[in-house]
Amino acid sequence: GAGVSQSPSNKVTEKGKDVELRCDPISGHTALYWYRQRLGQGLEFLIYFQGNSAPDKSGLPSDRFSAERTGESVSTLTIQRTQQEDSAVYLCASSLGTGVAGYTFGSGTRLTVV
Amino acid sequence: AQSVTQPDIHITVSEGASLELRCNYSYGATPYLFWYVQSPGQGLQLLLKYFSGDTLVQGIKGFEAEFKRSQSSFNLRKPSVHWSDAAEYFCALASGSARQLTFGSGTQLTVLP
């Protein structure tokens, strides 16, 4: 598509429930990134996918967080047994090759855990 | 470890005034540096980037930034601010592998009429 698409744009969930966040990158972009933005803070790196290589999961904060990507298309970020501290905006970005050229970000999913 | 510091949490300027947003970084080599802008409810938009060469880089929307190695800084400037520039601005750094960006905590810009 023309831009990075994320869904849902807003999600309210009860503590302890699982959530799935979706990211549809720009067609042809081989790299895909997930970041978390807590209120009033900068972005924290979560995970990076590059083509068919093994993902860089070094930023995932706990084993409750996981992500998948099928080839060079859609990615899903899953948070299991959500906690209130998971409340944040989750941003997805994609780029051609590595991030040197600069990312294109989606508008994010605002997750609220109540 | 690499880091990015944006010392100013919030800046207020009058429309038409000049603007400078500060960014300092810590990294062992020459980094790749970026400025992004985030409007309410929107994703981040790339304003400009520095990889190498000329230390003064021009970006979109009339913004420019200057890389100063001696000061480990990459400050963003605009000679005359417009009301539509009100947003949050993030400075970011990428290492040589550039597989992830390290972001500063952002500077919120308010523009007074």
Tab-separated table of C-alpha atoms in Angstrom:
chain	number	residue	atom	x	y	z
A	1	GLY	CA	0.000	0.000	0.000
A	2	ALA	CA	0.869	3.670	-0.049
A	3	GLY	CA	1.776	3.800	3.615
A	4	VAL	CA	2.235	1.633	6.666
A	5	SER	CA	-1.153	0.536	7.920
A	6	GLN	CA	-1.808	-0.508	11.514
A	7	SER	CA	-4.914	-1.959	13.046
A	8	PRO	CA	-6.738	-1.475	15.243
A	9	SER	CA	-6.055	2.202	15.820
A	10	ASN	CA	-7.325	1.894	19.382
A	11	LYS	CA	-7.693	-1.118	21.627
A	12	VAL	CA	-9.004	-1.300	25.164
A	13	THR	CA	-8.538	-4.627	26.874
A	14	GLU	CA	-8.922	-6.075	30.329
A	15	LYS	CA	-5.874	-6.977	32.341
A	16	GLY	CA	-4.913	-10.600	31.719
A	17	LYS	CA	-6.366	-10.815	28.212
A	18	ASP	CA	-4.284	-11.420	25.086
A	19	VAL	CA	-4.154	-8.852	22.275
A	20	GLU	CA	-2.989	-8.928	18.677
A	21	LEU	CA	-1.802	-5.852	16.854
A	22	ARG	CA	-1.405	-5.851	13.095
A	23	CYS	CA	0.989	-4.043	10.792
A	24	ASP	CA	0.824	-3.957	6.999
A	25	PRO	CA	4.080	-2.473	5.671
A	26	ILE	CA	4.711	-0.628	2.439
A	27	SER	CA	4.863	-3.039	-0.444
A	28	GLY	CA	8.468	-3.925	-1.253
A	29	HIS	CA	9.868	-2.857	2.099
A	30	THR	CA	11.945	-5.747	3.346
A	31	ALA	CA	12.516	-4.426	6.864
A	32	LEU	CA	9.808	-4.088	9.490
A	33	TYR	CA	10.127	-2.740	13.019
A	34	TRP	CA	7.940	-2.568	16.093
A	35	TYR	CA	8.402	0.176	18.670
A	36	ARG	CA	6.555	1.021	21.877
A	37	GLN	CA	5.872	4.600	22.967
A	38	ARG	CA	4.782	5.099	26.526
A	39	LEU	CA	3.079	8.336	27.486
A	40	GLY	CA	5.550	11.215	27.539
A	41	GLN	CA	8.463	9.058	26.484
A	42	GLY	CA	10.449	8.320	23.379
A	43	LEU	CA	10.194	5.178	21.368
A	44	GLU	CA	11.529	1.864	22.624
A	45	PHE	CA	12.667	-0.689	20.089
A	46	LEU	CA	10.878	-4.025	20.359
A	47	ILE	CA	11.667	-6.223	17.354
A	48	TYR	CA	13.072	-6.075	13.828
A	49	PHE	CA	12.379	-8.285	10.812
A	50	GLN	CA	14.552	-8.280	7.695
A	51	GLY	CA	13.376	-10.458	4.854
A	52	ASN	CA	13.655	-14.126	5.692
A	53	SER	CA	16.411	-13.645	8.275
A	54	ALA	CA	15.889	-14.510	11.921
A	55	PRO	CA	14.271	-11.524	13.657
A	56	ASP	CA	16.120	-9.353	16.149
A	57	LYS	CA	14.021	-9.790	19.287
A	58	SER	CA	16.435	-8.044	21.624
A	59	GLY	CA	13.957	-5.314	22.565
A	60	LEU	CA	11.041	-7.478	23.625
A	61	PRO	CA	10.472	-6.661	27.321
A	62	SER	CA	9.222	-10.076	28.427
A	63	ASP	CA	8.191	-13.470	27.144
A	64	ARG	CA	4.604	-12.237	27.085
A	65	PHE	CA	5.529	-10.344	23.921
A	66	SER	CA	5.970	-12.075	20.582
A	67	ALA	CA	5.781	-11.112	16.940
A	68	GLU	CA	5.533	-12.856	13.620
A	69	ARG	CA	5.962	-11.826	10.053
A	70	THR	CA	5.120	-13.833	6.982
A	71	GLY	CA	7.797	-13.234	4.370
A	72	GLU	CA	7.891	-9.537	3.565
A	73	SER	CA	4.256	-8.850	4.316
A	74	VAL	CA	2.013	-8.443	7.320
A	75	SER	CA	3.322	-8.632	10.866
A	76	THR	CA	1.429	-9.367	14.060
A	77	LEU	CA	2.568	-8.323	17.538
A	78	THR	CA	0.975	-10.401	20.275
A	79	ILE	CA	0.903	-9.509	23.943
A	80	GLN	CA	-0.247	-12.286	26.242
A	81	ARG	CA	-1.735	-11.788	29.700
A	82	THR	CA	-1.688	-8.016	29.326
A	83	GLN	CA	-0.672	-5.850	32.270
A	84	GLN	CA	-1.428	-2.204	32.921
A	85	GLU	CA	2.188	-1.272	32.190
A	86	ASP	CA	1.648	-2.537	28.640
A	87	SER	CA	-0.559	0.486	27.986
A	88	ALA	CA	1.198	2.464	25.272
A	89	VAL	CA	1.127	3.321	21.598
A	90	TYR	CA	2.636	0.556	19.520
A	91	LEU	CA	4.211	1.849	16.340
A	92	CYS	CA	5.201	-0.154	13.336
A	93	ALA	CA	7.643	1.045	10.683
A	94	SER	CA	9.038	-0.341	7.484
A	95	SER	CA	12.006	0.516	5.310
A	96	LEU	CA	13.880	-0.542	2.220
A	97	GLY	CA	16.813	-2.624	3.405
A	98	THR	CA	18.186	-1.408	6.715
A	99	GLY	CA	16.959	1.639	8.573
A	100	VAL	CA	19.668	3.908	7.233
A	101	ALA	CA	17.316	5.425	4.696
A	102	GLY	CA	14.866	6.254	7.417
A	103	TYR	CA	11.711	4.493	8.342
A	104	THR	CA	8.126	5.096	7.311
A	105	PHE	CA	5.961	4.829	10.399
A	106	GLY	CA	2.369	3.803	10.725
A	107	SER	CA	0.023	5.877	12.880
A	108	GLY	CA	0.146	3.344	15.664
A	109	THR	CA	-2.184	1.321	17.845
A	110	ARG	CA	-3.091	2.897	21.164
A	111	LEU	CA	-3.422	0.072	23.674
A	112	THR	CA	-5.124	0.690	26.988
A	113	VAL	CA	-5.164	-2.072	29.585
A	114	VAL	CA	-7.817	-1.578	32.254
B	1	ALA	CA	25.844	1.987	24.848
B	2	GLN	CA	24.409	4.613	22.576
B	3	SER	CA	21.969	7.246	23.808
B	4	VAL	CA	20.152	10.366	22.680
B	5	THR	CA	19.291	13.283	24.946
B	6	GLN	CA	16.796	16.002	24.195
B	7	PRO	CA	17.259	18.418	27.104
B	8	ASP	CA	14.111	20.435	26.476
B	9	ILE	CA	10.861	18.652	27.292
B	10	HIS	CA	8.698	21.563	26.163
B	11	ILE	CA	9.430	24.696	24.130
B	12	THR	CA	7.063	27.566	23.383
B	13	VAL	CA	7.723	30.051	20.602
B	14	SER	CA	5.674	32.719	18.873
B	15	GLU	CA	4.663	32.258	15.281
B	16	GLY	CA	7.300	33.776	13.018
B	17	ALA	CA	10.072	33.416	15.584
B	18	SER	CA	13.120	31.265	15.022
B	19	LEU	CA	13.422	27.811	16.562
B	20	GLU	CA	16.227	25.592	17.750
B	21	LEU	CA	15.624	22.170	19.272
B	22	ARG	CA	18.584	20.559	20.958
B	23	CYS	CA	19.791	17.021	20.546
B	24	ASN	CA	22.905	15.467	22.046
B	25	TYR	CA	24.070	11.938	21.460
B	26	SER	CA	26.492	9.448	22.861
B	27	TYR	CA	28.061	6.985	20.463
B	28	GLY	CA	31.557	5.681	19.876
B	29	ALA	CA	31.708	6.424	16.170
B	30	THR	CA	29.982	8.691	13.691
B	31	PRO	CA	26.310	7.854	13.922
B	32	TYR	CA	23.477	8.166	11.507
B	33	LEU	CA	21.196	10.894	12.889
B	34	PHE	CA	17.557	11.640	12.249
B	35	TRP	CA	14.862	14.103	13.232
B	36	TYR	CA	11.236	13.011	13.227
B	37	VAL	CA	8.049	14.964	13.886
B	38	GLN	CA	4.901	13.510	15.405
B	39	SER	CA	1.596	15.334	15.191
B	40	PRO	CA	-1.230	14.331	17.561
B	41	GLY	CA	-2.647	10.921	16.679
B	42	GLN	CA	-0.172	10.485	13.849
B	43	GLY	CA	2.846	8.360	13.233
B	44	LEU	CA	6.315	9.823	13.000
B	45	GLN	CA	7.366	11.663	9.862
B	46	LEU	CA	11.007	11.933	8.863
B	47	LEU	CA	12.167	15.570	8.666
B	48	LEU	CA	15.807	15.032	7.762
B	49	LYS	CA	18.763	12.731	8.204
B	50	TYR	CA	22.545	12.901	8.407
B	51	PHE	CA	24.788	10.128	7.213
B	52	SER	CA	28.063	11.787	6.205
B	53	GLY	CA	29.433	14.708	4.226
B	54	ASP	CA	28.072	18.193	4.610
B	55	THR	CA	27.301	18.759	8.277
B	56	LEU	CA	24.396	21.085	7.538
B	57	VAL	CA	21.458	19.110	6.228
B	58	GLN	CA	18.246	20.438	4.801
B	59	GLY	CA	14.933	18.762	5.376
B	60	ILE	CA	11.289	19.129	4.619
B	61	LYS	CA	9.031	21.935	5.839
B	62	GLY	CA	11.922	24.413	5.964
B	63	PHE	CA	13.848	22.613	8.707
B	64	GLU	CA	17.594	22.166	8.824
B	65	ALA	CA	19.988	20.539	11.268
B	66	GLU	CA	23.700	20.831	11.879
B	67	PHE	CA	25.918	17.951	12.944
B	68	LYS	CA	28.683	19.053	15.303
B	69	ARG	CA	31.016	16.199	16.120
B	70	SER	CA	32.970	18.184	18.727
B	71	GLN	CA	29.791	18.838	20.681
B	72	SER	CA	28.080	15.502	19.938
B	73	SER	CA	25.071	17.508	18.851
B	74	PHE	CA	22.546	17.521	16.051
B	75	ASN	CA	20.312	20.531	16.687
B	76	LEU	CA	17.235	21.203	14.605
B	77	ARG	CA	16.519	24.732	13.412
B	78	LYS	CA	13.889	26.689	11.561
B	79	PRO	CA	14.189	30.414	10.845
B	80	SER	CA	10.464	31.208	11.072
B	81	VAL	CA	7.989	28.925	12.808
B	82	HIS	CA	4.445	28.401	11.549
B	83	TRP	CA	1.465	27.448	13.712
B	84	SER	CA	1.323	24.104	11.894
B	85	ASP	CA	4.771	23.231	13.268
B	86	ALA	CA	3.267	22.614	16.702
B	87	ALA	CA	4.021	18.945	17.364
B	88	GLU	CA	6.435	16.665	19.159
B	89	TYR	CA	9.927	16.337	17.753
B	90	PHE	CA	12.191	13.337	18.195
B	91	CYS	CA	15.891	13.039	17.547
B	92	ALA	CA	17.164	9.543	16.800
B	93	LEU	CA	20.446	7.753	16.249
B	94	ALA	CA	21.309	4.610	14.338
B	95	SER	CA	24.504	2.651	14.668
B	96	GLY	CA	26.444	1.373	11.688
B	97	SER	CA	24.229	-1.662	11.334
B	98	ALA	CA	21.209	0.645	11.471
B	99	ARG	CA	18.948	-2.209	12.418
B	100	GLN	CA	17.247	-0.116	15.063
B	101	LEU	CA	16.975	3.502	16.073
B	102	THR	CA	17.611	4.908	19.530
B	103	PHE	CA	15.230	7.776	20.204
B	104	GLY	CA	15.385	10.743	22.508
B	105	SER	CA	12.431	11.382	24.789
B	106	GLY	CA	11.101	14.144	22.543
B	107	THR	CA	10.503	17.896	22.681
B	108	GLN	CA	6.955	19.205	22.617
B	109	LEU	CA	6.695	22.416	20.587
B	110	THR	CA	3.906	24.908	21.226
B	111	VAL	CA	3.453	27.805	18.804
B	112	LEU	CA	1.714	30.945	20.051
B	113	PRO	CA	-0.274	33.079	17.616
